[in-house]
Amino acid sequence: MKKPSGRMAGTVAAMALAVAGFMTTAYAQTDGLPTIYSRGQISYTSGGVGQDEEQAFEREAPNWPLALQFSGVGGEFIADVHVSIIKRDGTKVLEAVSQGPFMLVKLPPGAYTLHVAYKHQEQQKNVNISGHASAAFRWNVQ
């Protein structure tokens, strides 16, 4: 097989890096949190089903730049919330679906808009990440 030229090798390497930026990596946790997923520089976990997981999220939330909570009618916890996090310049940095009522996200400092949807009802909030931020979303649907 013919060895690629310097220019071709550089192009192949650049394409591999671009594809890697869109890949999701998952790894298990030992601190009681569910699996953590990474997409480029962004990491997140979601869950909180059951008392042990709920306590793990509450304990670990201050260590993450962004903590989200989702609830429905009467304050009951909900899951399957579609979450999009967009930098103020319009760049989408995360699109995921929560596996429970809590989501923790590691984001670089900056200004973001959170777009969340549950049962076709959308909400949005702006957050500034400079240390720790949190946002709670509540829906009046079952």
Tab-separated table of N, CA and C in Angstrom:
chain	number	residue	atom	x	y	z
A	1	MET	N	0.850	-1.181	0.000
A	1	MET	CA	0.000	0.000	0.000
A	1	MET	C	0.884	1.227	0.000
A	2	LYS	N	0.522	2.197	-0.769
A	2	LYS	CA	1.286	3.425	-0.906
A	2	LYS	C	1.086	4.308	0.317
A	3	LYS	N	2.177	4.859	0.851
A	3	LYS	CA	2.119	5.741	2.018
A	3	LYS	C	1.536	7.091	1.593
A	4	PRO	N	0.578	7.658	2.381
A	4	PRO	CA	-0.004	8.940	1.986
A	4	PRO	C	1.024	10.059	2.062
A	5	SER	N	0.855	11.006	1.161
A	5	SER	CA	1.747	12.160	1.153
A	5	SER	C	1.517	12.990	2.413
A	6	GLY	N	2.412	13.917	2.717
A	6	GLY	CA	2.299	14.767	3.901
A	6	GLY	C	0.984	15.508	3.936
A	7	ARG	N	0.559	16.036	2.793
A	7	ARG	CA	-0.694	16.782	2.734
A	7	ARG	C	-1.886	15.857	2.966
A	8	MET	N	-1.851	14.685	2.330
A	8	MET	CA	-2.931	13.714	2.476
A	8	MET	C	-3.005	13.219	3.926
A	9	ALA	N	-1.856	12.922	4.530
A	9	ALA	CA	-1.830	12.449	5.913
A	9	ALA	C	-2.403	13.519	6.846
A	10	GLY	N	-2.087	14.782	6.591
A	10	GLY	CA	-2.621	15.878	7.402
A	10	GLY	C	-4.125	15.981	7.270
A	11	THR	N	-4.645	15.797	6.063
A	11	THR	CA	-6.082	15.847	5.824
A	11	THR	C	-6.780	14.700	6.542
A	12	VAL	N	-6.202	13.505	6.455
A	12	VAL	CA	-6.785	12.349	7.126
A	12	VAL	C	-6.792	12.568	8.642
A	13	ALA	N	-5.706	13.087	9.182
A	13	ALA	CA	-5.623	13.347	10.622
A	13	ALA	C	-6.659	14.381	11.046
A	14	ALA	N	-6.826	15.429	10.265
A	14	ALA	CA	-7.807	16.471	10.583
A	14	ALA	C	-9.223	15.902	10.566
A	15	MET	N	-9.514	15.035	9.591
A	15	MET	CA	-10.846	14.429	9.511
A	15	MET	C	-11.090	13.527	10.723
A	16	ALA	N	-10.089	12.779	11.139
A	16	ALA	CA	-10.231	11.901	12.297
A	16	ALA	C	-10.517	12.718	13.554
A	17	LEU	N	-9.830	13.847	13.712
A	17	LEU	CA	-10.081	14.706	14.871
A	17	LEU	C	-11.487	15.288	14.838
A	18	ALA	N	-11.945	15.682	13.665
A	18	ALA	CA	-13.287	16.245	13.536
A	18	ALA	C	-14.343	15.208	13.907
A	19	VAL	N	-14.182	13.980	13.427
A	19	VAL	CA	-15.130	12.921	13.756
A	19	VAL	C	-15.084	12.627	15.245
A	20	ALA	N	-13.909	12.590	15.839
A	20	ALA	CA	-13.773	12.302	17.266
A	20	ALA	C	-14.490	13.346	18.112
A	21	GLY	N	-14.543	14.584	17.647
A	21	GLY	CA	-15.216	15.642	18.393
A	21	GLY	C	-16.707	15.413	18.528
A	22	PHE	N	-17.307	14.617	17.627
A	22	PHE	CA	-18.739	14.363	17.661
A	22	PHE	C	-19.084	13.037	18.333
A	23	MET	N	-18.075	12.282	18.699
A	23	MET	CA	-18.315	10.990	19.326
A	23	MET	C	-18.644	11.169	20.806
A	24	THR	N	-19.423	10.253	21.312
A	24	THR	CA	-19.771	10.252	22.719
A	24	THR	C	-19.017	9.124	23.400
A	25	THR	N	-18.400	9.437	24.516
A	25	THR	CA	-17.701	8.451	25.310
A	25	THR	C	-18.449	8.297	26.621
A	26	ALA	N	-18.570	7.081	27.108
A	26	ALA	CA	-19.252	6.833	28.377
A	26	ALA	C	-18.300	6.119	29.320
A	27	TYR	N	-18.391	6.469	30.594
A	27	TYR	CA	-17.613	5.743	31.587
A	27	TYR	C	-18.375	5.684	32.901
A	28	ALA	N	-18.169	4.587	33.610
A	28	ALA	CA	-18.871	4.354	34.875
A	28	ALA	C	-18.253	5.174	35.989
A	29	GLN	N	-19.057	5.463	36.973
A	29	GLN	CA	-18.630	6.263	38.118
A	29	GLN	C	-18.535	5.403	39.368
A	30	THR	N	-17.753	5.866	40.313
A	30	THR	CA	-17.673	5.185	41.599
A	30	THR	C	-18.249	6.046	42.714
A	31	ASP	N	-18.749	7.233	42.406
A	31	ASP	CA	-19.282	8.135	43.431
A	31	ASP	C	-20.799	8.033	43.579
A	32	GLY	N	-21.397	7.002	43.016
A	32	GLY	CA	-22.834	6.812	43.127
A	32	GLY	C	-23.628	7.403	41.987
A	33	LEU	N	-22.989	8.190	41.116
A	33	LEU	CA	-23.682	8.762	39.968
A	33	LEU	C	-23.777	7.721	38.855
A	34	PRO	N	-24.797	7.853	38.004
A	34	PRO	CA	-24.873	6.973	36.837
A	34	PRO	C	-23.722	7.265	35.866
A	35	THR	N	-23.701	6.568	34.770
A	35	THR	CA	-22.679	6.719	33.748
A	35	THR	C	-22.520	8.182	33.341
A	36	ILE	N	-21.268	8.597	33.174
A	36	ILE	CA	-20.973	9.944	32.683
A	36	ILE	C	-20.632	9.837	31.201
A	37	TYR	N	-21.227	10.712	30.415
A	37	TYR	CA	-21.001	10.747	28.971
A	37	TYR	C	-20.175	11.980	28.642
A	38	SER	N	-19.290	11.853	27.672
A	38	SER	CA	-18.480	12.987	27.220
A	38	SER	C	-18.676	13.186	25.735
A	39	ARG	N	-18.851	14.427	25.367
A	39	ARG	CA	-18.951	14.831	23.962
A	39	ARG	C	-18.008	15.999	23.793
A	40	GLY	N	-16.832	15.722	23.252
A	40	GLY	CA	-15.828	16.773	23.147
A	40	GLY	C	-15.411	17.207	24.539
A	41	GLN	N	-15.489	18.512	24.808
A	41	GLN	CA	-15.108	19.060	26.112
A	41	GLN	C	-16.241	19.015	27.130
A	42	ILE	N	-17.422	18.587	26.733
A	42	ILE	CA	-18.593	18.605	27.597
A	42	ILE	C	-18.836	17.211	28.173
A	43	SER	N	-19.040	17.121	29.480
A	43	SER	CA	-19.403	15.866	30.137
A	43	SER	C	-20.733	16.075	30.843
A	44	TYR	N	-21.521	14.993	30.921
A	44	TYR	CA	-22.788	15.103	31.633
A	44	TYR	C	-23.217	13.743	32.152
A	45	THR	N	-24.071	13.768	33.130
A	45	THR	CA	-24.732	12.581	33.639
A	45	THR	C	-26.157	12.968	33.993
A	46	SER	N	-27.047	12.009	33.951
A	46	SER	CA	-28.427	12.288	34.333
A	46	SER	C	-29.009	11.046	34.988
A	47	GLY	N	-30.026	11.272	35.776
A	47	GLY	CA	-30.668	10.175	36.492
A	47	GLY	C	-31.318	10.706	37.744
A	48	GLY	N	-31.166	9.942	38.827
A	48	GLY	CA	-31.776	10.335	40.086
A	48	GLY	C	-32.983	9.501	40.419
A	49	VAL	N	-33.109	8.350	39.735
A	49	VAL	CA	-34.207	7.450	40.026
A	49	VAL	C	-33.794	6.594	41.222
A	50	GLY	N	-34.552	6.663	42.268
A	50	GLY	CA	-34.224	5.931	43.485
A	50	GLY	C	-33.500	6.824	44.475
A	51	GLN	N	-33.618	6.499	45.723
A	51	GLN	CA	-33.074	7.342	46.788
A	51	GLN	C	-31.553	7.434	46.740
A	52	ASP	N	-30.859	6.331	46.445
A	52	ASP	CA	-29.392	6.361	46.403
A	52	ASP	C	-28.880	7.308	45.323
A	53	GLU	N	-29.466	7.198	44.127
A	53	GLU	CA	-29.044	8.096	43.038
A	53	GLU	C	-29.406	9.537	43.347
A	54	GLU	N	-30.590	9.761	43.885
A	54	GLU	CA	-31.004	11.126	44.222
A	54	GLU	C	-30.008	11.750	45.204
A	55	GLN	N	-29.606	10.992	46.210
A	55	GLN	CA	-28.642	11.498	47.181
A	55	GLN	C	-27.278	11.750	46.541
A	56	ALA	N	-26.881	10.891	45.612
A	56	ALA	CA	-25.601	11.088	44.918
A	56	ALA	C	-25.631	12.380	44.105
A	57	PHE	N	-26.732	12.656	43.412
A	57	PHE	CA	-26.843	13.902	42.642
A	57	PHE	C	-26.798	15.114	43.559
A	58	GLU	N	-27.525	15.064	44.660
A	58	GLU	CA	-27.525	16.194	45.586
A	58	GLU	C	-26.138	16.418	46.188
A	59	ARG	N	-25.428	15.345	46.488
A	59	ARG	CA	-24.087	15.441	47.065
A	59	ARG	C	-23.073	15.979	46.041
A	60	GLU	N	-23.172	15.535	44.799
A	60	GLU	CA	-22.178	15.878	43.775
A	60	GLU	C	-22.483	17.177	43.020
A	61	ALA	N	-23.700	17.652	43.059
A	61	ALA	CA	-24.098	18.841	42.282
A	61	ALA	C	-23.167	20.039	42.462
A	62	PRO	N	-22.738	20.382	43.692
A	62	PRO	CA	-21.861	21.559	43.836
A	62	PRO	C	-20.503	21.416	43.142
A	63	ASN	N	-20.116	20.192	42.790
A	63	ASN	CA	-18.836	19.953	42.132
A	63	ASN	C	-18.914	20.063	40.611
A	64	TRP	N	-20.095	20.299	40.081
A	64	TRP	CA	-20.298	20.395	38.635
A	64	TRP	C	-20.690	21.837	38.303
A	65	PRO	N	-20.252	22.360	37.160
A	65	PRO	CA	-20.600	23.742	36.802
A	65	PRO	C	-22.099	24.001	36.635
A	66	LEU	N	-22.873	22.984	36.194
A	66	LEU	CA	-24.298	23.199	35.965
A	66	LEU	C	-25.096	22.018	36.499
A	67	ALA	N	-26.122	22.326	37.299
A	67	ALA	CA	-27.035	21.314	37.825
A	67	ALA	C	-28.448	21.659	37.370
A	68	LEU	N	-29.135	20.695	36.769
A	68	LEU	CA	-30.502	20.884	36.295
A	68	LEU	C	-31.430	19.932	37.043
A	69	GLN	N	-32.670	20.398	37.262
A	69	GLN	CA	-33.679	19.556	37.900
A	69	GLN	C	-34.980	19.714	37.134
A	70	PHE	N	-35.684	18.595	36.959
A	70	PHE	CA	-36.919	18.568	36.179
A	70	PHE	C	-38.047	17.983	37.020
A	71	SER	N	-39.183	18.681	37.061
A	71	SER	CA	-40.335	18.171	37.805
A	71	SER	C	-41.619	18.476	37.046
A	72	GLY	N	-42.668	17.739	37.435
A	72	GLY	CA	-43.967	17.885	36.794
A	72	GLY	C	-45.019	18.321	37.778
A	73	VAL	N	-46.262	18.007	37.456
A	73	VAL	CA	-47.410	18.373	38.270
A	73	VAL	C	-47.199	17.897	39.703
A	74	GLY	N	-47.440	18.765	40.665
A	74	GLY	CA	-47.311	18.405	42.065
A	74	GLY	C	-45.873	18.250	42.525
A	75	GLY	N	-44.918	18.625	41.692
A	75	GLY	CA	-43.517	18.539	42.068
A	75	GLY	C	-42.886	17.174	41.860
A	76	GLU	N	-43.634	16.204	41.275
A	76	GLU	CA	-43.043	14.888	41.089
A	76	GLU	C	-41.921	14.964	40.051
A	77	PHE	N	-40.931	14.138	40.245
A	77	PHE	CA	-39.787	14.113	39.340
A	77	PHE	C	-40.178	13.488	38.009
A	78	ILE	N	-39.549	13.978	36.936
A	78	ILE	CA	-39.801	13.439	35.601
A	78	ILE	C	-38.474	13.130	34.908
A	79	ALA	N	-38.553	12.334	33.868
A	79	ALA	CA	-37.396	11.967	33.048
A	79	ALA	C	-37.759	12.190	31.585
A	80	ASP	N	-36.854	11.836	30.712
A	80	ASP	CA	-37.049	11.975	29.265
A	80	ASP	C	-37.247	13.421	28.833
A	81	VAL	N	-36.525	14.320	29.477
A	81	VAL	CA	-36.545	15.727	29.100
A	81	VAL	C	-35.428	15.936	28.074
A	82	HIS	N	-35.773	16.528	26.948
A	82	HIS	CA	-34.793	16.823	25.903
A	82	HIS	C	-34.086	18.126	26.258
A	83	VAL	N	-32.765	18.079	26.307
A	83	VAL	CA	-31.958	19.219	26.735
A	83	VAL	C	-31.003	19.622	25.626
A	84	SER	N	-31.026	20.887	25.254
A	84	SER	CA	-30.049	21.462	24.330
A	84	SER	C	-29.393	22.639	25.028
A	85	ILE	N	-28.067	22.673	24.985
A	85	ILE	CA	-27.327	23.781	25.585
A	85	ILE	C	-26.593	24.477	24.462
A	86	ILE	N	-26.850	25.784	24.352
A	86	ILE	CA	-26.318	26.569	23.240
A	86	ILE	C	-25.538	27.755	23.783
A	87	LYS	N	-24.308	27.910	23.276
A	87	LYS	CA	-23.524	29.082	23.657
A	87	LYS	C	-24.213	30.316	23.097
A	88	ARG	N	-23.951	31.449	23.697
A	88	ARG	CA	-24.611	32.684	23.259
A	88	ARG	C	-24.267	33.043	21.815
A	89	ASP	N	-23.148	32.498	21.289
A	89	ASP	CA	-22.821	32.765	19.885
A	89	ASP	C	-23.593	31.860	18.931
A	90	GLY	N	-24.471	30.988	19.481
A	90	GLY	CA	-25.298	30.122	18.653
A	90	GLY	C	-24.763	28.713	18.472
A	91	THR	N	-23.598	28.414	19.007
A	91	THR	CA	-23.005	27.082	18.878
A	91	THR	C	-23.671	26.116	19.850
A	92	LYS	N	-24.222	25.027	19.323
A	92	LYS	CA	-24.827	24.009	20.191
A	92	LYS	C	-23.702	23.168	20.774
A	93	VAL	N	-23.628	23.099	22.105
A	93	VAL	CA	-22.555	22.358	22.760
A	93	VAL	C	-23.024	21.017	23.310
A	94	LEU	N	-24.333	20.852	23.514
A	94	LEU	CA	-24.833	19.577	24.014
A	94	LEU	C	-26.279	19.402	23.608
A	95	GLU	N	-26.602	18.189	23.195
A	95	GLU	CA	-27.982	17.788	22.979
A	95	GLU	C	-28.104	16.400	23.574
A	96	ALA	N	-28.998	16.241	24.562
A	96	ALA	CA	-29.128	14.976	25.265
A	96	ALA	C	-30.544	14.842	25.809
A	97	VAL	N	-30.865	13.636	26.266
A	97	VAL	CA	-32.153	13.365	26.897
A	97	VAL	C	-31.868	12.898	28.314
A	98	SER	N	-32.511	13.531	29.294
A	98	SER	CA	-32.282	13.162	30.687
A	98	SER	C	-32.862	11.779	30.971
A	99	GLN	N	-32.139	11.035	31.785
A	99	GLN	CA	-32.581	9.700	32.189
A	99	GLN	C	-33.270	9.736	33.548
A	100	GLY	N	-33.482	10.926	34.057
A	100	GLY	CA	-34.125	11.095	35.353
A	100	GLY	C	-34.339	12.560	35.633
A	101	PRO	N	-34.688	12.892	36.865
A	101	PRO	CA	-35.031	14.271	37.196
A	101	PRO	C	-33.832	15.197	37.397
A	102	PHE	N	-32.617	14.648	37.382
A	102	PHE	CA	-31.425	15.469	37.581
A	102	PHE	C	-30.460	15.313	36.415
A	103	MET	N	-29.774	16.391	36.090
A	103	MET	CA	-28.709	16.357	35.092
A	103	MET	C	-27.594	17.266	35.580
A	104	LEU	N	-26.376	16.745	35.558
A	104	LEU	CA	-25.191	17.521	35.896
A	104	LEU	C	-24.357	17.645	34.634
A	105	VAL	N	-23.830	18.864	34.385
A	105	VAL	CA	-23.097	19.126	33.146
A	105	VAL	C	-21.806	19.867	33.462
A	106	LYS	N	-20.707	19.389	32.875
A	106	LYS	CA	-19.430	20.099	32.970
A	106	LYS	C	-19.272	20.909	31.693
A	107	LEU	N	-19.323	22.224	31.868
A	107	LEU	CA	-19.201	23.181	30.765
A	107	LEU	C	-18.071	24.146	31.073
A	108	PRO	N	-17.401	24.642	30.042
A	108	PRO	CA	-16.436	25.711	30.283
A	108	PRO	C	-17.176	26.983	30.716
A	109	PRO	N	-16.510	27.879	31.414
A	109	PRO	CA	-17.155	29.146	31.780
A	109	PRO	C	-17.694	29.864	30.544
A	110	GLY	N	-18.822	30.531	30.722
A	110	GLY	CA	-19.405	31.276	29.621
A	110	GLY	C	-20.894	31.455	29.801
A	111	ALA	N	-21.509	32.071	28.802
A	111	ALA	CA	-22.949	32.335	28.800
A	111	ALA	C	-23.629	31.332	27.876
A	112	TYR	N	-24.707	30.720	28.371
A	112	TYR	CA	-25.405	29.678	27.634
A	112	TYR	C	-26.906	29.891	27.725
A	113	THR	N	-27.615	29.349	26.735
A	113	THR	CA	-29.065	29.277	26.777
A	113	THR	C	-29.439	27.809	26.846
A	114	LEU	N	-30.294	27.474	27.813
A	114	LEU	CA	-30.770	26.110	27.977
A	114	LEU	C	-32.135	26.009	27.312
A	115	HIS	N	-32.274	25.060	26.415
A	115	HIS	CA	-33.559	24.776	25.776
A	115	HIS	C	-33.960	23.385	26.231
A	116	VAL	N	-35.094	23.269	26.905
A	116	VAL	CA	-35.546	21.974	27.396
A	116	VAL	C	-36.983	21.739	26.923
A	117	ALA	N	-37.295	20.470	26.675
A	117	ALA	CA	-38.635	20.126	26.199
A	117	ALA	C	-39.085	18.828	26.851
A	118	TYR	N	-40.338	18.835	27.274
A	118	TYR	CA	-40.956	17.649	27.852
A	118	TYR	C	-42.368	17.566	27.303
A	119	LYS	N	-42.700	16.435	26.703
A	119	LYS	CA	-44.014	16.221	26.098
A	119	LYS	C	-44.418	17.398	25.209
A	120	HIS	N	-43.522	17.808	24.377
A	120	HIS	CA	-43.725	18.861	23.368
A	120	HIS	C	-43.939	20.260	23.951
A	121	GLN	N	-43.676	20.437	25.232
A	121	GLN	CA	-43.731	21.769	25.831
A	121	GLN	C	-42.302	22.216	26.107
A	122	GLU	N	-41.943	23.343	25.523
A	122	GLU	CA	-40.569	23.829	25.617
A	122	GLU	C	-40.434	24.972	26.620
A	123	GLN	N	-39.248	25.026	27.214
A	123	GLN	CA	-38.880	26.130	28.106
A	123	GLN	C	-37.428	26.488	27.800
A	124	GLN	N	-37.060	27.701	28.164
A	124	GLN	CA	-35.654	28.076	28.017
A	124	GLN	C	-35.254	29.034	29.130
A	125	LYS	N	-33.980	28.954	29.485
A	125	LYS	CA	-33.406	29.843	30.494
A	125	LYS	C	-31.976	30.153	30.083
A	126	ASN	N	-31.523	31.325	30.478
A	126	ASN	CA	-30.131	31.710	30.268
A	126	ASN	C	-29.358	31.474	31.553
A	127	VAL	N	-28.130	30.972	31.419
A	127	VAL	CA	-27.264	30.779	32.578
A	127	VAL	C	-25.869	31.282	32.247
A	128	ASN	N	-25.198	31.767	33.264
A	128	ASN	CA	-23.792	32.151	33.150
A	128	ASN	C	-22.996	31.215	34.037
A	129	ILE	N	-22.047	30.538	33.434
A	129	ILE	CA	-21.206	29.596	34.165
A	129	ILE	C	-19.893	30.298	34.485
A	130	SER	N	-19.678	30.541	35.766
A	130	SER	CA	-18.396	31.090	36.204
A	130	SER	C	-17.879	30.304	37.397
A	131	GLY	N	-18.679	29.438	37.912
A	131	GLY	CA	-18.361	28.569	39.032
A	131	GLY	C	-19.394	27.466	39.012
A	132	HIS	N	-20.503	27.710	39.719
A	132	HIS	CA	-21.606	26.751	39.740
A	132	HIS	C	-22.909	27.496	39.481
A	133	ALA	N	-23.743	26.902	38.639
A	133	ALA	CA	-25.072	27.448	38.360
A	133	ALA	C	-26.069	26.298	38.406
A	134	SER	N	-27.309	26.640	38.695
A	134	SER	CA	-28.354	25.619	38.680
A	134	SER	C	-29.617	26.216	38.072
A	135	ALA	N	-30.442	25.324	37.546
A	135	ALA	CA	-31.714	25.744	36.972
A	135	ALA	C	-32.730	24.632	37.199
A	136	ALA	N	-33.929	25.019	37.600
A	136	ALA	CA	-35.012	24.060	37.804
A	136	ALA	C	-36.101	24.358	36.786
A	137	PHE	N	-36.655	23.300	36.219
A	137	PHE	CA	-37.723	23.411	35.227
A	137	PHE	C	-38.908	22.602	35.729
A	138	ARG	N	-40.099	23.188	35.578
A	138	ARG	CA	-41.319	22.521	36.039
A	138	ARG	C	-42.380	22.600	34.956
A	139	TRP	N	-43.050	21.481	34.729
A	139	TRP	CA	-44.109	21.407	33.740
A	139	TRP	C	-45.427	21.080	34.414
A	140	ASN	N	-46.514	21.576	33.838
A	140	ASN	CA	-47.854	21.296	34.357
A	140	ASN	C	-48.548	20.259	33.496
A	141	VAL	N	-47.803	19.226	33.072
A	141	VAL	CA	-48.361	18.127	32.294
A	141	VAL	C	-47.975	16.822	32.988
A	142	GLN	N	-48.783	15.796	32.737
A	142	GLN	CA	-48.476	14.487	33.328
A	142	GLN	C	-47.843	13.584	32.320
